XYZ file of N, CA and C in Angstrom:
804
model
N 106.055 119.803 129.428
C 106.959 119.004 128.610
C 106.746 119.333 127.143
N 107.775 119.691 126.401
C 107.995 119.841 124.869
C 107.127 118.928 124.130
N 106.941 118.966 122.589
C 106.358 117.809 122.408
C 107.462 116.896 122.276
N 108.858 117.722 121.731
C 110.210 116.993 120.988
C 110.251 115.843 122.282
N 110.670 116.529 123.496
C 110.905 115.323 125.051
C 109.863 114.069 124.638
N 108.489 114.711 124.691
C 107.368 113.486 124.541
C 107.760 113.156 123.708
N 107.918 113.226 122.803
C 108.267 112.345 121.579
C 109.215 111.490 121.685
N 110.381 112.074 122.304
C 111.313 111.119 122.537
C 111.574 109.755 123.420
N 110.419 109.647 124.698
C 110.003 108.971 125.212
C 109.092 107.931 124.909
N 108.275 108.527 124.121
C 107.369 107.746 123.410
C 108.107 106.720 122.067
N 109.605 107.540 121.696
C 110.059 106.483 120.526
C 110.752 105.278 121.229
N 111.500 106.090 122.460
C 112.592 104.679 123.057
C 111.804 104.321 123.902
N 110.587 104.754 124.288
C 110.128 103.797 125.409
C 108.771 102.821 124.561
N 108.291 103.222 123.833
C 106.899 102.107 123.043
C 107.609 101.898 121.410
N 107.513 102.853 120.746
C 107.964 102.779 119.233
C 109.030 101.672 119.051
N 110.037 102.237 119.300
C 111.013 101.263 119.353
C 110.682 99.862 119.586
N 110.323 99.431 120.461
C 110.415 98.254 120.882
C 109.481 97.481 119.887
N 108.437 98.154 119.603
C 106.954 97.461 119.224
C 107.504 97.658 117.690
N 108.436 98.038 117.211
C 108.349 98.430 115.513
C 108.877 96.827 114.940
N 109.859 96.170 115.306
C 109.870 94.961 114.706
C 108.929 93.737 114.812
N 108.088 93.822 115.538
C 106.845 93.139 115.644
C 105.234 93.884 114.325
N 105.551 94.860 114.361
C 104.825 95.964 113.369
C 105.126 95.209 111.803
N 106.493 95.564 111.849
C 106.754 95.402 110.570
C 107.258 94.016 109.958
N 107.727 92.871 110.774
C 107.192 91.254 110.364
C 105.746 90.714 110.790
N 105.285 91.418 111.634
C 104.051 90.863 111.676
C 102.648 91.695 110.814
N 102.899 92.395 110.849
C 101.908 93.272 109.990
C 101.061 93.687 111.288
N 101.438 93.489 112.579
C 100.532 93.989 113.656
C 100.177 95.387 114.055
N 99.088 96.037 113.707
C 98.875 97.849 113.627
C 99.381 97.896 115.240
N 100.211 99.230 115.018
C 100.814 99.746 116.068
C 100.161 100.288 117.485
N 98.894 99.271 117.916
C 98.401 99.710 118.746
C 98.753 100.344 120.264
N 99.704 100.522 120.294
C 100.421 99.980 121.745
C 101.237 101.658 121.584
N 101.853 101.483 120.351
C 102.300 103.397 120.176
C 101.455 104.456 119.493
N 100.082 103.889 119.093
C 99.548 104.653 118.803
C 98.752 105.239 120.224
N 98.819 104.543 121.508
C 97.747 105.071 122.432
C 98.833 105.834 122.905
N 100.115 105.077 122.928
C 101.105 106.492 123.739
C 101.299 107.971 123.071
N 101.058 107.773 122.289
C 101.045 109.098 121.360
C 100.029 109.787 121.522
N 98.758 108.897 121.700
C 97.589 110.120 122.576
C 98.112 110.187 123.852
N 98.614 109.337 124.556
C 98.399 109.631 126.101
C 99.691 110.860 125.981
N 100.477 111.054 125.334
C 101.298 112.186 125.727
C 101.099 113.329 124.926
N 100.090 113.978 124.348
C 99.308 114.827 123.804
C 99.731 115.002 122.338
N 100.867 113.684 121.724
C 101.039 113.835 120.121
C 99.888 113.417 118.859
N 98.749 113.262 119.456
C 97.778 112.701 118.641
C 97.175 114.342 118.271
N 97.279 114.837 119.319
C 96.445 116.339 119.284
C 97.357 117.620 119.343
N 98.583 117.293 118.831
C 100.003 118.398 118.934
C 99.209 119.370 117.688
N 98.430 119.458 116.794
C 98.126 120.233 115.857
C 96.248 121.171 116.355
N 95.792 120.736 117.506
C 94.565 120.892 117.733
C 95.071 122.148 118.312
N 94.054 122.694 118.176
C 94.173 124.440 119.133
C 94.246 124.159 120.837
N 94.954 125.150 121.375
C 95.203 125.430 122.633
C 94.314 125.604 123.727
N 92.931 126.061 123.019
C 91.581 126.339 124.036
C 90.987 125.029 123.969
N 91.137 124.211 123.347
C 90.700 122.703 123.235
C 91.037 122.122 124.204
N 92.131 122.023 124.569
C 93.402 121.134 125.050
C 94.460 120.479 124.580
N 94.239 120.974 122.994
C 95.542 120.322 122.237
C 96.954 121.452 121.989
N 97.606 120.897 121.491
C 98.961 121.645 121.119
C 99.247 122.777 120.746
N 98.166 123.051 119.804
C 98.296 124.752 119.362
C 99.267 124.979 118.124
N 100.146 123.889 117.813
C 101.535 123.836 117.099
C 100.933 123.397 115.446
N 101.564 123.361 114.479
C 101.238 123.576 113.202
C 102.039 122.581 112.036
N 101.925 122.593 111.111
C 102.192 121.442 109.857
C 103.734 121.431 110.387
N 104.597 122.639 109.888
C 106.123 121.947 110.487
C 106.596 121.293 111.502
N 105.652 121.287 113.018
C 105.744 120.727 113.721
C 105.527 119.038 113.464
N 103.996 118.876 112.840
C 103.719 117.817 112.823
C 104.813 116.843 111.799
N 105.341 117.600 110.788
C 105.923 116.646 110.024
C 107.577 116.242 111.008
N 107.719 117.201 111.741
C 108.982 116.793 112.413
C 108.411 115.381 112.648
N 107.299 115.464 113.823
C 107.168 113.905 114.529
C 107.327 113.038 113.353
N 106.420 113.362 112.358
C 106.094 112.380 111.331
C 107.436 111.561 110.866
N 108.498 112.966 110.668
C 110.221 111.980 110.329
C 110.553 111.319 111.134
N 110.634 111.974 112.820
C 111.044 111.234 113.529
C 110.527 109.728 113.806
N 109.112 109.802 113.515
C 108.769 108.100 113.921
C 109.248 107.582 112.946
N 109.247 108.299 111.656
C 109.565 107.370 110.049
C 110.826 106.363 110.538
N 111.830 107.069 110.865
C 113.301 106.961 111.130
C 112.993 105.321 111.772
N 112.028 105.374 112.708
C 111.931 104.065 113.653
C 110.912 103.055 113.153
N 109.744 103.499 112.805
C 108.469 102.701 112.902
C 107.982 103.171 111.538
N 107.961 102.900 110.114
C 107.500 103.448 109.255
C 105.849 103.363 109.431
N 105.441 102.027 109.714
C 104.020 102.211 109.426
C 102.980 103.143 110.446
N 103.865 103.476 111.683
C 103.233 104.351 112.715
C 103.481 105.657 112.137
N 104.310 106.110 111.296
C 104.445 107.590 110.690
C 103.679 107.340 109.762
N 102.852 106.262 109.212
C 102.410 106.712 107.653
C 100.895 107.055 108.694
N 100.220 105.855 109.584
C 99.122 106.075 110.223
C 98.788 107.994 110.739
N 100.240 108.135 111.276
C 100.085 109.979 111.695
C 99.854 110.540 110.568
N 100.772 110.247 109.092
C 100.564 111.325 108.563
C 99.007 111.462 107.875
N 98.101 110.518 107.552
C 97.097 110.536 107.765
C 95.969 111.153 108.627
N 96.629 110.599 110.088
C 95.664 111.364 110.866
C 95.949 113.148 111.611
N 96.963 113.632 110.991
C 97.288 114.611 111.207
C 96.717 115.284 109.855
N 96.520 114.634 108.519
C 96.177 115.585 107.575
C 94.435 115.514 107.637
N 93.558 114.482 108.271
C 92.649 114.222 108.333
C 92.387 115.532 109.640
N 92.766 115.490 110.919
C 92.611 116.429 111.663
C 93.185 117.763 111.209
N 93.453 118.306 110.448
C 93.512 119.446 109.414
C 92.318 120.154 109.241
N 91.711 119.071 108.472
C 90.022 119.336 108.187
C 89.541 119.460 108.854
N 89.212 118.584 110.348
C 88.426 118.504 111.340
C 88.569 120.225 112.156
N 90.247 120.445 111.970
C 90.144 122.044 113.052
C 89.466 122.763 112.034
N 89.736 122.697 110.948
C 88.847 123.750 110.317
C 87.423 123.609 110.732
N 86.581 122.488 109.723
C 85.477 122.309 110.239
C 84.954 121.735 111.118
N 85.270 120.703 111.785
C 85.126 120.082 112.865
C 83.769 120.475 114.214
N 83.201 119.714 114.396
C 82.443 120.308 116.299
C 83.856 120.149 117.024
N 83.233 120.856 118.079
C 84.344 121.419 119.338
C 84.552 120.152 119.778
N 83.215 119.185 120.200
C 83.631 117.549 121.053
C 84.891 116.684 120.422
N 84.351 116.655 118.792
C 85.640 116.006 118.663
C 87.202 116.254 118.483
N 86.837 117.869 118.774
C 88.321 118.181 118.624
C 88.949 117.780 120.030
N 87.848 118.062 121.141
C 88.510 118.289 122.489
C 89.169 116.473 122.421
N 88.285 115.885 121.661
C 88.220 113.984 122.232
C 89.621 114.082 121.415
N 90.065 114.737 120.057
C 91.766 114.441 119.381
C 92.580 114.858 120.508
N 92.146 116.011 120.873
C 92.888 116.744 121.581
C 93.522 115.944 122.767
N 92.601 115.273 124.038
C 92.938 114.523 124.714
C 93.516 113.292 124.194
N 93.716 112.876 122.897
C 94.690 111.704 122.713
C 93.611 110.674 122.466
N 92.374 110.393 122.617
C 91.887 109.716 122.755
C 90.733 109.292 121.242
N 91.189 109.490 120.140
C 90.406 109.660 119.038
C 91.783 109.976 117.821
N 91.835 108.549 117.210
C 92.683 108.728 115.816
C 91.776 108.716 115.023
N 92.217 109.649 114.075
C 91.123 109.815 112.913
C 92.173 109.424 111.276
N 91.120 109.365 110.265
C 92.387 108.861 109.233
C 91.757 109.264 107.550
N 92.081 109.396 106.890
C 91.412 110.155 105.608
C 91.017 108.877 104.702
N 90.036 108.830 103.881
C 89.199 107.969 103.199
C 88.704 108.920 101.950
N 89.730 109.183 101.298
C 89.381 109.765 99.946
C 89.716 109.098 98.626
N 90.802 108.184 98.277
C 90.810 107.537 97.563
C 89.538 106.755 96.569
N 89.666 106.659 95.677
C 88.230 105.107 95.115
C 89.053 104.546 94.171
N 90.953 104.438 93.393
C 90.930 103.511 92.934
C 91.806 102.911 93.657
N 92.488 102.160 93.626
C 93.360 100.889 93.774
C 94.407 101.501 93.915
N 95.474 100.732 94.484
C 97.253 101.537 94.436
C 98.061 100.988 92.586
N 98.634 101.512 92.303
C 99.295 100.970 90.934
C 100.906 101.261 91.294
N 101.236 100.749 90.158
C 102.883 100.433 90.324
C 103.562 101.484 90.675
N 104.509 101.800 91.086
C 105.508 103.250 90.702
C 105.515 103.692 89.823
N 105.627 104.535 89.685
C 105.718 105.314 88.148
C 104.552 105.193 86.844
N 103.793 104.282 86.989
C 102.359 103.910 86.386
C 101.828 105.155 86.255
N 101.349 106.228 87.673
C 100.926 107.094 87.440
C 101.485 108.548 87.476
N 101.010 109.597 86.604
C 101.581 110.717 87.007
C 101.514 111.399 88.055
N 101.528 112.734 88.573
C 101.733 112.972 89.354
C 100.140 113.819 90.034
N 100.102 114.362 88.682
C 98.650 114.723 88.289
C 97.376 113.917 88.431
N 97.631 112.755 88.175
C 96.730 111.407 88.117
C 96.522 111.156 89.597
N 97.804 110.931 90.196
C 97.712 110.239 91.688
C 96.765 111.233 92.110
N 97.212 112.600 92.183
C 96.706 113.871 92.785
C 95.231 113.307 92.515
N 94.805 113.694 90.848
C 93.511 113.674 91.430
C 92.917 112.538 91.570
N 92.885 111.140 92.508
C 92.454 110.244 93.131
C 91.866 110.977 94.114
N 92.301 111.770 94.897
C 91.804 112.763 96.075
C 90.738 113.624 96.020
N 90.402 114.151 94.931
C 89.623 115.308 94.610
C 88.555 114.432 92.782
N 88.370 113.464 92.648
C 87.118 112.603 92.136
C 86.854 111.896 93.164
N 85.492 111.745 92.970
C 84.596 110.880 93.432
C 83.269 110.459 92.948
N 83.306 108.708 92.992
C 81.550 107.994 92.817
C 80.664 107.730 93.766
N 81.552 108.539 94.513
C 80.713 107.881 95.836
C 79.573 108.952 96.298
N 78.549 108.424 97.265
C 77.496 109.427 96.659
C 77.078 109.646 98.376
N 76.061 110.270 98.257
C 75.267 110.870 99.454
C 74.200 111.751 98.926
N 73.103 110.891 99.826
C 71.611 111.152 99.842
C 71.200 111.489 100.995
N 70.167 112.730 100.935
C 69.786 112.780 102.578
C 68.377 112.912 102.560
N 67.844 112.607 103.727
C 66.608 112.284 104.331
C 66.569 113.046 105.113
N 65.550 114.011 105.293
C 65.335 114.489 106.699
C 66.869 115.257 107.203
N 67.230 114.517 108.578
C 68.672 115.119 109.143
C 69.361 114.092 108.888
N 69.432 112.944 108.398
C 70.230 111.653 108.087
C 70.640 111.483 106.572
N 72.038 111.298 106.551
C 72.419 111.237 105.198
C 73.137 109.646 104.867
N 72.343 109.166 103.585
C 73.232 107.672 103.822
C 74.346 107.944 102.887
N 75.738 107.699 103.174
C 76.799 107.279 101.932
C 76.322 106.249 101.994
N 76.906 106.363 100.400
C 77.444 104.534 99.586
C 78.646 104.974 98.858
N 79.283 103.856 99.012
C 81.159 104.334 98.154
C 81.877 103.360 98.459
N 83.154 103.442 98.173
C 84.270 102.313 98.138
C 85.929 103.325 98.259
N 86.190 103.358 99.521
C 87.611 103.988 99.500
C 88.810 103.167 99.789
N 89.753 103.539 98.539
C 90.992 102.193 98.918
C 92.054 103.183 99.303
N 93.537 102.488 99.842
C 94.589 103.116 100.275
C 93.906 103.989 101.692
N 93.155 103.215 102.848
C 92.427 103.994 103.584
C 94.077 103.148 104.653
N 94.367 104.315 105.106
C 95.139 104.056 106.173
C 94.393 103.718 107.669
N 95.023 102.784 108.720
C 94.176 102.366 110.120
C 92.886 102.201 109.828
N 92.828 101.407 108.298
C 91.698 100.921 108.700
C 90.975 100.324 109.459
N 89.798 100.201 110.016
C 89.438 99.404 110.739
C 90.278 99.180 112.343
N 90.805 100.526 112.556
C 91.854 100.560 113.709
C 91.166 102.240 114.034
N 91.230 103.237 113.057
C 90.975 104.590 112.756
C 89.222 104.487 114.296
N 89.173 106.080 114.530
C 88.212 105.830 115.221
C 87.320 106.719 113.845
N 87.198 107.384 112.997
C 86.835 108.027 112.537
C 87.826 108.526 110.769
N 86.676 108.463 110.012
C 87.284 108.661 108.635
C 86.684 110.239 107.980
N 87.816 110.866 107.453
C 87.160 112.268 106.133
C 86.856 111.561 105.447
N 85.611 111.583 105.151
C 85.253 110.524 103.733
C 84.447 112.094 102.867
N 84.889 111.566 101.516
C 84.165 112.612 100.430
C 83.374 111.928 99.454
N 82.379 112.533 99.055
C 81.292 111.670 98.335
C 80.822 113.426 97.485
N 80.211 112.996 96.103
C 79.366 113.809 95.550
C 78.623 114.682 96.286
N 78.240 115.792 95.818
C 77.601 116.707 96.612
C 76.336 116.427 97.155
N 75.219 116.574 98.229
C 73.871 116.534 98.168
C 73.220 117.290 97.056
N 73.368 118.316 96.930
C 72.434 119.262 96.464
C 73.497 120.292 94.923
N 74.783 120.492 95.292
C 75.718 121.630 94.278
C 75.614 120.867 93.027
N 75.945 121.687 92.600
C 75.793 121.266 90.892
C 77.099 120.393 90.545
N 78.346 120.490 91.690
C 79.618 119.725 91.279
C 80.310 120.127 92.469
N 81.773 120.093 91.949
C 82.602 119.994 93.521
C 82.170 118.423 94.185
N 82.747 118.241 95.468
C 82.520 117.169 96.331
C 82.096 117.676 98.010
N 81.959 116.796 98.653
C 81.761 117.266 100.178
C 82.491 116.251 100.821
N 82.596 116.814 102.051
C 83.109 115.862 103.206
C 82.897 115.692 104.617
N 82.771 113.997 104.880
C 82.022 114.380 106.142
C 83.027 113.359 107.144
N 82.717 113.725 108.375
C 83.245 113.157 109.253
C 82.444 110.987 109.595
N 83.526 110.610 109.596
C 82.298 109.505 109.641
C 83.136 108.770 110.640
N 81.909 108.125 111.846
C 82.897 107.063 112.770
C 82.553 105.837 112.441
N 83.887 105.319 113.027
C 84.361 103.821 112.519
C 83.531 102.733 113.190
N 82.676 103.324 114.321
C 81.517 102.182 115.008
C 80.649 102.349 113.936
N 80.319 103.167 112.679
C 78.994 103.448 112.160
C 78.780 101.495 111.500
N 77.475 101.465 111.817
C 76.594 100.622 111.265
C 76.967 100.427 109.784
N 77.318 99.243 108.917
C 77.570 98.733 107.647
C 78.562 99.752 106.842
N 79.590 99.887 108.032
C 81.203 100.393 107.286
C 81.520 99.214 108.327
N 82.488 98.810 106.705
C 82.938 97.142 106.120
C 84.286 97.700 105.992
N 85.881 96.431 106.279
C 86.457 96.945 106.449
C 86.942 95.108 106.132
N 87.591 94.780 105.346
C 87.922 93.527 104.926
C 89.059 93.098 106.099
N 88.693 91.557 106.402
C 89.486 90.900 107.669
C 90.805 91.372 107.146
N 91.362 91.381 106.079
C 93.115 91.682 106.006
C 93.186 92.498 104.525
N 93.808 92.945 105.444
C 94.357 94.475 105.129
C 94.988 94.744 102.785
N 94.046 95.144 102.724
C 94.344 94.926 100.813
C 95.300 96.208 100.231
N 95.884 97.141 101.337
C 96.375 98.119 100.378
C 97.904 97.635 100.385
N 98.803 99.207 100.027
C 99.821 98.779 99.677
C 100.702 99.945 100.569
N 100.229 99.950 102.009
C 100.890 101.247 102.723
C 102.062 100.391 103.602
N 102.640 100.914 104.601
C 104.286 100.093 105.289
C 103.389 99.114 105.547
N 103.781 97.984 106.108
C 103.320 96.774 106.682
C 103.389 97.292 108.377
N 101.982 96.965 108.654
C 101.088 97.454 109.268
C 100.560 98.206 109.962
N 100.440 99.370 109.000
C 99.582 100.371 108.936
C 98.238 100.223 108.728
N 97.970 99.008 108.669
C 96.469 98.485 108.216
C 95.957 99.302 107.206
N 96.568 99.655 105.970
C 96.601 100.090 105.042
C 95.030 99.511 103.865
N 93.790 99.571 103.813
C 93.047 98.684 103.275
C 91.794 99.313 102.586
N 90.784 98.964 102.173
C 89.751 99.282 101.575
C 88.448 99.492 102.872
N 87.627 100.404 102.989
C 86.884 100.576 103.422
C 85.391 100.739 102.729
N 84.413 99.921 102.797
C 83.337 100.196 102.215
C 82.121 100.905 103.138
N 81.349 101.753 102.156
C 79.634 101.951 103.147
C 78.674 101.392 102.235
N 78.133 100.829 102.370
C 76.966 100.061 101.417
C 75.242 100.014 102.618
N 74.478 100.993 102.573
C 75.398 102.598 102.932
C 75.623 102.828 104.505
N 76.426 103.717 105.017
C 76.130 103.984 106.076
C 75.989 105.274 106.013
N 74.888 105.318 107.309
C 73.942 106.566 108.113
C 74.160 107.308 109.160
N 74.506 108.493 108.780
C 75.401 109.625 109.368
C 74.396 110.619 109.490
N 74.586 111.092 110.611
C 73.795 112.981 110.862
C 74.638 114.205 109.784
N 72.841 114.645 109.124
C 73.609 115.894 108.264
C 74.743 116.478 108.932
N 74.717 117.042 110.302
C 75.925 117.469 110.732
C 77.407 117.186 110.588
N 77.005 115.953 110.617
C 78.599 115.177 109.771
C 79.192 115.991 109.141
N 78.315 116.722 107.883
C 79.132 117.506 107.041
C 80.776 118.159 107.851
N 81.450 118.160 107.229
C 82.719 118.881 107.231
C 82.690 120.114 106.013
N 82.634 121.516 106.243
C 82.345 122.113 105.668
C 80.799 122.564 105.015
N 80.992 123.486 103.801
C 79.572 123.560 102.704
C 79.576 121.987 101.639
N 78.500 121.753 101.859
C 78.192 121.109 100.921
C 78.796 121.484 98.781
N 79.543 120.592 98.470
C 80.154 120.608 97.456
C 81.614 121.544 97.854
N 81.487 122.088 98.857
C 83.088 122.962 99.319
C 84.407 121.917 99.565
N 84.005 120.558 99.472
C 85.279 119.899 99.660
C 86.413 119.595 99.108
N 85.885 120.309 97.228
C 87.214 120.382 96.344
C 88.134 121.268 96.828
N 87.939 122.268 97.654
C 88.365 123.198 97.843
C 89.304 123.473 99.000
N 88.950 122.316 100.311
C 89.729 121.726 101.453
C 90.389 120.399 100.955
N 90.631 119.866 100.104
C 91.310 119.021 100.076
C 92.644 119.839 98.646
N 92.280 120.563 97.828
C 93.117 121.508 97.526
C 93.982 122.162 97.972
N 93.666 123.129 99.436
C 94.346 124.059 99.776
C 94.678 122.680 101.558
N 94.138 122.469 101.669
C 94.391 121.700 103.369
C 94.452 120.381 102.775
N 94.210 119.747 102.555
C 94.361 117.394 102.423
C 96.220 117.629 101.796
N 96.186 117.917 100.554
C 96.716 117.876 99.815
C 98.388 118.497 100.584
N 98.384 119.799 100.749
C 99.713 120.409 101.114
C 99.931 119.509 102.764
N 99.179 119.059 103.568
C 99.731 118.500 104.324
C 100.208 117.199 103.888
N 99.625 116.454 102.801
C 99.932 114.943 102.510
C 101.256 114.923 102.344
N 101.135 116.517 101.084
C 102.812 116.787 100.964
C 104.064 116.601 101.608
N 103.640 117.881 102.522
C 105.127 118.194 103.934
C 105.219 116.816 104.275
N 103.790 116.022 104.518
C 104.377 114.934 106.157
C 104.923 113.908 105.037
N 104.608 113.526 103.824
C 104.972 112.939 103.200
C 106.686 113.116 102.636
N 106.936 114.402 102.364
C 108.058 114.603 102.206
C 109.107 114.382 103.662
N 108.765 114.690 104.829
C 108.925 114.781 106.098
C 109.445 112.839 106.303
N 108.514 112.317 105.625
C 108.481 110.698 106.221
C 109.070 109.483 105.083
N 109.199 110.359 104.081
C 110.233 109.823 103.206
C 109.242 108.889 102.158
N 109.354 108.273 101.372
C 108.470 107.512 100.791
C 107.631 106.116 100.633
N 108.471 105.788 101.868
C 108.435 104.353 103.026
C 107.171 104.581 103.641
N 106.356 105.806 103.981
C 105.528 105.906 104.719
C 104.302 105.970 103.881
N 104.918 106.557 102.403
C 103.748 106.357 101.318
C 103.093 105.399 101.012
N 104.175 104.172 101.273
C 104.455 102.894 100.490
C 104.841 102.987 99.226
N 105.932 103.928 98.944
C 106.254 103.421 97.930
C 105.427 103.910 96.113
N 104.292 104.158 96.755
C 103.653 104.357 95.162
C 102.699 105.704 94.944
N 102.959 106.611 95.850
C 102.283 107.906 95.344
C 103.495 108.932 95.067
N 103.140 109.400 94.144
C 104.355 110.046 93.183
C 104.573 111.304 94.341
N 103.502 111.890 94.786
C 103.638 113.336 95.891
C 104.355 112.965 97.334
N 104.349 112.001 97.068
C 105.028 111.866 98.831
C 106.620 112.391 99.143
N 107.120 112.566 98.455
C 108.790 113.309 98.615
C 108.182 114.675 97.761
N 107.273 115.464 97.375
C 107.310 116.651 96.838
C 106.144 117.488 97.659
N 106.547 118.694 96.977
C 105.656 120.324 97.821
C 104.498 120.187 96.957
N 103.365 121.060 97.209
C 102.599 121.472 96.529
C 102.938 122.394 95.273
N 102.531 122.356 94.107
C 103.083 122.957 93.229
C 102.589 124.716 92.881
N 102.868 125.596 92.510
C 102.592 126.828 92.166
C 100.954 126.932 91.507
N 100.896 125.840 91.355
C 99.565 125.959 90.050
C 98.433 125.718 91.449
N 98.505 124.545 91.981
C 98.190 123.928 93.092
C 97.970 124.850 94.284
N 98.826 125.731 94.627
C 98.976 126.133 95.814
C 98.357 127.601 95.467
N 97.841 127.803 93.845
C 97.192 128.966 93.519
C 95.581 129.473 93.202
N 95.237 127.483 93.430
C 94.448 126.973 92.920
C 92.672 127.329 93.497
């Protein structure tokens, strides 16, 4: 089966129905987010020897419009976890690709640290780099590294099985890193209701570690290499699926969500 068929089943048979309950109730789309793993759209971007899709950014942003069209806050949750699993195929272990792959593992990006602001408040440049600063830090011990940090505009929060979180380097002189972090981890805090400003309910919210304790392996990538994946990979996918999902899926207040990566950007 296509993914387009799955997809289409998955909109008139769960999406649909569950989106006006989503969006007056603020209730996260649990119910179409599992059908979307169970019919292999959680993992339509994972490689083929995995068990996932094999298929690539234009693909993913199709789905991404198509749910927009129905369920905004279930397209903003994908486009997240499709730009978050970006990173993961790059750097990723094989387990958790196979666990996206089978549908069974949403993952969701945690790079932000300030607040959402009005429309047009910020430039375009500004929003951008919210993604690529960070105060958030990481110390390691031995094979255990603790973050401490504060990420807002974290999409499925507290729904997500797993966050890209970026923090200061261990050891580089600058740049950032990024690591894979799961959402069972020990003292990641995740406020009872939801503080951001993404569709209504997307569980759009702030995520804290004060700290939590992750295996060096976590790393995603070289250490301090994460300016460099969220440059060339975070960023141009936020783009497409963002442009793909219209600005409803942004919520409204990141200036990149209807635009491409720019020449400077995409040279960068």
């Amino acid at each position: 089966m296509s993914y387009r068929t799955a997809l289409s089943h998955v909109l008139d048979g769960v999406i649909s129905q569950a989106a006006a309950t989503t969006g007056t109730e603020g209730r996260f789309p649990r119910g179409s987010v599992t059908e979307l793993g169970r019919t292999g759209l959680l993992g339509l971007t994972v490689a083929t020897e995995l068990g996932g899709g094999g298929l690539g950014l234009p693909d993913a942003a199709d789905v991404v419009a198509q749910v927009a069209r129905v369920c905004p806050a279930t397209a903003a949750v994908l486009r997240s976890h499709y730009a978050a699993v970006a990173v993961i195929e790059s750097h990723g272990n094989p387990w958790l690709r196979r666990e996206i792959a089978a549908g069974r593992h949403l993952s969701s990006l945690a790079l932000a640290e300030d607040g959402p602001a009005a429309p047009g408040v910020l430039s375009e440049q500004e929003a951008q780099a919210r993604l690529w600063t960070t105060r958030a830090t990481a110390v390691r011990s031995g094979e255990v590294v603790a973050l401490c940090g504060r990420k807002h505009q974290v999409t499925a929060a507290g729904e997500a099985d797993s966050y890209v979180w970026s923090s200061r380097p261990l050891t580089a002189p600058d740049g950032l890193t990024l690591w894979v972090v799961p959402a069972h981890a020990p003292d990641l805090f995740v406020p009872a209701r939801p503080d951001g400003e993404g569709p209504h309910g997307s569980a759009t919210s702030t995520v804290f570690a004060d700290p939590v304790l992750i295996p060096v392996d976590a790393m995603l990538g070289s250490d301090g290499g994460g300016l460099d994946t969220v440059l060339r990979t975070v960023l141009p996918w936020l783009l497409e699926l963002g442009t793909a999902g219209g600005q409803s899926v942004a919520g409204g207040t990141s200036p990149w969500a209807a635009r491409r990566p720019t020449d400077s950007l995409a040279s960068s």
